[in-house]
């Protein structure tokens, strides 16, 4: 689960990690008042959407306006907020439609001496959380990793003991921090690592992490996401969820216990199991089609889930044909066939449906489909299914 | 011959009194597995499917001599269940449960690494040695006894592959589902080495997917240590970056984990890679023909 920058900064502040003074605003008046309250000469207005690349991103409605802007007066703060709020910010990560800006963050300015990068993830290969820092702050870390990997320094740390002070000092030295900044850096890194574990984060990214002219480390930006499987033990993090930022069909699928990802093609897919679902997408593409979605109904799909899955797939107006690919293991093909028919009837199909069933009680399952008289195209194997659905989608 | 489990394996089910635990205990018993004990804290003394239930794993080990366990306890308690099995020195721990927090697995992985236990999973279909022992949720009847070792990160895709193999007359020595999570107990590398040592295994089929670098690591080991024919398939060639494809581990992030890199690494190691998921069984045939 992702959260907004302003929410992440709340968490950082309460964990004792240095952030600048700021206020969330949902109107131009609030932005003007916030500018006064912050009391400085300069402030920064930052659009709050989940996607990254906001500084370079521009409004769909007004390509002159970027998602992050420096302001020098209360009137300017109000004007920029006015332009951003309610409009759609298009960044590298949002797609062409952009994401609507529903709130902006007004933050105090600061005198920046250096810009660094800091990130924490769970490293799969090391099976351990890892803190990464780089002197190339403000840049895309993927680019730094690809082009100048020698500028990235890493320390794996113990989940329970946290980052040791010497590890933080090693990283501070690698970043060539001035002696006066080391104490600030150690506190910053140790507290952030502790927060990462305490809240079951999957990613914490501070980019840029700045060294102020006084030598202190401050999080100028903050990106946090959380392990969905651990949310059950973090009620306060669940409160941060913003459904406006999520793909509506994906939210709906999640509520029905389906795993769904929307894609750009025109062939809807309904599959049991994540690996088989991914492979089915690959197969469609291999035969010249484009999948409209990834959809895993899970191991024990029932009539309600299959019905909801069909509704979600068909709500996408680009869908020209649907492929059902089920390998009945524990779940019998007869059960699935009956569920398919019931769902098919209640949903009201207006595009061709290709069904490939395999596994337990497959002969009986196919017979149920054939004898139903319903206009379903049955397929004998994977390749047959892919060819038929690609042909049906035209 | 086979790896990990066989006729003699004595199985414990942790979480046997739950719906899934009971259902799959029955399924394993029907297949012929020796499920001889169950464990659910507070339910000791009961019986499920004719199997005695114990309060602790230690009691189950002492009284029934189990040497493998399958775990069905709910995700928030799975880490604890695995740690209890490690503490009781059970040689093989198979965690079926889906949805275990990643940081729980960080701790579990560390404990398992420092022990003599082997952990398969979590979020996996289990392990099966056809016609001998099934520990998990896979449909037993699709398997045939034979000499192809199967390793996979997913469930139904493994069934698909096994089905193709069986229909081509290629039986399996042992099939192992590694699990779809970012951190799992056992990797392709560990199992490739076990299959290399196993006299009953003539060839190996491995099914990977996007995310992480486990397949690349496996390719390196195949190139250096494995002289048996290996075939592979990678799921998720069409998956867009940054989107999690059902499995918590199946996500292309930070420029890592894309299918193309994995396929390239596997092919460079001399592995026959199936382009289509419909071609996994034939890929094994081709690999065996080459060797």
Short mmCIF file of C-alpha atoms in Angstrom, two decimals, chain A residues 62-231:
data_model
loop_
_atom_site.label_atom_id
_atom_site.label_comp_id
_atom_site.label_asym_id
_atom_site.label_seq_id
_atom_site.Cartn_x
_atom_site.Cartn_y
_atom_site.Cartn_z
CA UNK A 62 -2.15 23.66 -18.01
CA UNK A 63 1.17 22.28 -19.33
CA UNK A 64 3.04 25.36 -18.00
CA UNK A 65 2.35 24.36 -14.39
CA UNK A 66 4.62 21.78 -12.75
CA UNK A 67 3.65 19.65 -9.76
CA UNK A 68 6.19 21.27 -7.44
CA UNK A 69 6.81 25.03 -7.31
CA UNK A 70 8.71 27.51 -5.18
CA UNK A 71 6.63 30.49 -3.99
CA UNK A 72 7.67 33.82 -2.42
CA UNK A 73 4.40 35.33 -1.21
CA UNK A 74 1.04 34.35 0.24
CA UNK A 75 -0.68 35.40 -2.99
CA UNK A 76 1.65 33.27 -5.08
CA UNK A 77 1.07 30.30 -2.75
CA UNK A 78 -2.67 30.71 -3.20
CA UNK A 79 -2.37 31.04 -7.00
CA UNK A 80 -0.24 27.94 -7.42
CA UNK A 81 -2.52 25.93 -5.11
CA UNK A 82 -5.53 27.16 -7.07
CA UNK A 83 -4.00 26.01 -10.35
CA UNK A 84 -3.03 22.59 -9.02
CA UNK A 85 -6.09 21.64 -6.99
CA UNK A 86 -8.74 19.72 -8.88
CA UNK A 87 -6.61 19.43 -12.00
CA UNK A 88 -4.69 16.40 -13.26
CA UNK A 89 -0.96 16.01 -12.91
CA UNK A 90 0.70 13.93 -15.61
CA UNK A 91 4.05 12.38 -14.67
CA UNK A 92 6.14 9.54 -16.06
CA UNK A 93 4.33 7.21 -13.67
CA UNK A 94 0.69 8.30 -14.08
CA UNK A 95 -0.06 7.55 -17.72
CA UNK A 96 -1.61 10.11 -20.07
CA UNK A 97 -4.79 10.72 -18.09
CA UNK A 98 -2.80 11.94 -15.10
CA UNK A 99 -3.91 11.83 -11.50
CA UNK A 100 -6.23 14.41 -9.97
CA UNK A 101 -4.61 16.66 -7.35
CA UNK A 102 -6.87 16.74 -4.29
CA UNK A 103 -4.45 18.29 -1.84
CA UNK A 104 -1.17 20.17 -1.88
CA UNK A 105 1.57 20.33 0.71
CA UNK A 106 2.96 23.74 1.60
CA UNK A 107 6.43 23.34 3.03
CA UNK A 108 9.02 25.76 4.43
CA UNK A 109 12.09 26.35 2.30
CA UNK A 110 15.60 25.54 3.48
CA UNK A 111 19.18 26.40 2.57
CA UNK A 112 20.53 23.33 0.79
CA UNK A 113 24.23 22.49 0.72
CA UNK A 114 24.01 18.99 -0.80
CA UNK A 115 21.40 16.61 -2.18
CA UNK A 116 21.72 12.89 -1.41
CA UNK A 117 19.62 9.77 -1.92
CA UNK A 118 18.48 7.29 0.73
CA UNK A 119 16.35 4.19 0.31
CA UNK A 120 15.40 1.14 2.38
CA UNK A 121 14.02 -2.10 0.93
CA UNK A 122 13.97 -5.78 1.81
CA UNK A 123 16.69 -7.33 -0.33
CA UNK A 124 15.39 -10.67 -1.59
CA UNK A 125 18.80 -12.11 -2.37
CA UNK A 126 20.14 -11.25 1.10
CA UNK A 127 16.77 -11.98 2.80
CA UNK A 128 17.36 -8.89 4.88
CA UNK A 129 16.44 -5.21 4.99
CA UNK A 130 19.05 -3.02 3.32
CA UNK A 131 19.79 0.70 3.61
CA UNK A 132 21.11 2.29 0.41
CA UNK A 133 22.55 5.76 0.07
CA UNK A 134 23.99 7.66 -2.83
CA UNK A 135 25.66 10.99 -3.35
CA UNK A 136 23.57 11.37 -6.53
CA UNK A 137 20.52 12.85 -4.82
CA UNK A 138 17.48 14.04 -6.70
CA UNK A 139 18.17 11.68 -9.60
CA UNK A 140 16.28 8.54 -10.45
CA UNK A 141 18.02 5.83 -8.49
CA UNK A 142 17.41 3.24 -11.22
CA UNK A 143 19.43 5.44 -13.56
CA UNK A 144 22.21 5.86 -11.02
CA UNK A 145 22.28 2.10 -10.44
CA UNK A 146 22.56 1.44 -14.17
CA UNK A 147 25.07 4.13 -15.07
CA UNK A 148 27.19 4.78 -11.99
CA UNK A 149 26.69 1.89 -9.56
CA UNK A 150 29.88 2.91 -7.72
CA UNK A 151 27.95 5.91 -6.34
CA UNK A 152 25.55 3.64 -4.39
CA UNK A 153 26.52 2.33 -0.95
CA UNK A 154 24.60 -0.38 0.89
CA UNK A 155 24.40 -1.78 4.40
CA UNK A 156 22.19 -4.77 5.28
CA UNK A 157 20.86 -4.47 8.82
CA UNK A 158 19.38 -6.78 11.40
CA UNK A 159 15.59 -6.68 11.58
CA UNK A 160 15.50 -6.62 15.37
CA UNK A 161 18.74 -4.84 16.33
CA UNK A 162 18.39 -2.21 13.61
CA UNK A 163 21.22 -0.37 11.88
CA UNK A 164 24.35 -0.24 14.04
CA UNK A 165 25.96 3.14 14.58
CA UNK A 166 29.19 2.04 12.90
CA UNK A 167 27.21 1.09 9.79
CA UNK A 168 25.70 4.57 9.64
CA UNK A 169 29.18 6.09 10.12
CA UNK A 170 30.51 3.94 7.27
CA UNK A 171 27.80 5.27 4.99
CA UNK A 172 28.39 8.83 6.18
CA UNK A 173 32.07 8.43 5.31
CA UNK A 174 31.22 6.94 1.91
CA UNK A 175 29.04 9.99 1.24
CA UNK A 176 31.95 12.20 2.29
CA UNK A 177 29.87 14.04 4.88
CA UNK A 178 31.62 16.75 6.90
CA UNK A 179 32.53 15.73 10.49
CA UNK A 180 29.86 18.09 11.81
CA UNK A 181 27.13 16.21 9.92
CA UNK A 182 27.95 12.68 11.05
CA UNK A 183 25.99 12.78 14.29
CA UNK A 184 22.91 14.05 12.44
CA UNK A 185 23.36 11.37 9.76
CA UNK A 186 23.66 8.52 12.28
CA UNK A 187 20.47 9.58 14.08
CA UNK A 188 18.63 10.06 10.80
CA UNK A 189 19.58 6.64 9.40
CA UNK A 190 19.09 4.65 12.61
CA UNK A 191 15.66 6.12 13.29
CA UNK A 192 14.53 5.58 9.72
CA UNK A 193 15.64 1.93 9.76
CA UNK A 194 13.77 1.40 13.01
CA UNK A 195 10.64 2.98 11.50
CA UNK A 196 10.95 0.73 8.43
CA UNK A 197 10.77 -2.39 10.59
CA UNK A 198 8.27 -1.06 13.14
CA UNK A 199 5.69 -0.23 10.46
CA UNK A 200 6.34 -3.23 8.14
CA UNK A 201 7.38 -1.03 5.23
CA UNK A 202 8.20 -2.48 1.84
CA UNK A 203 9.90 0.71 0.68
CA UNK A 204 11.13 3.95 2.22
CA UNK A 205 12.73 6.44 -0.14
CA UNK A 206 14.08 9.86 0.74
CA UNK A 207 15.03 11.56 -2.50
CA UNK A 208 16.46 14.04 -2.09
CA UNK A 209 17.85 13.75 1.39
CA UNK A 210 19.45 17.15 1.89
CA UNK A 211 22.33 18.42 3.96
CA UNK A 212 21.45 21.94 5.04
CA UNK A 213 23.99 24.74 5.10
CA UNK A 214 24.14 24.24 8.86
CA UNK A 215 25.13 20.62 8.25
CA UNK A 216 21.94 18.86 9.33
CA UNK A 217 20.25 16.06 7.37
CA UNK A 218 16.62 16.69 6.43
CA UNK A 219 14.12 14.63 4.39
CA UNK A 220 13.07 16.96 1.58
CA UNK A 221 10.84 14.33 0.00
CA UNK A 222 9.48 11.08 1.43
CA UNK A 223 7.99 8.05 -0.23
CA UNK A 224 6.76 5.09 1.81
CA UNK A 225 4.91 1.93 0.93
CA UNK A 226 3.82 -0.92 3.16
CA UNK A 227 3.63 -4.71 3.05
CA UNK A 228 -0.05 -5.45 2.36
CA UNK A 229 0.26 -8.75 4.20
CA UNK A 230 1.28 -6.97 7.42
CA UNK A 231 -1.41 -4.26 7.40
#
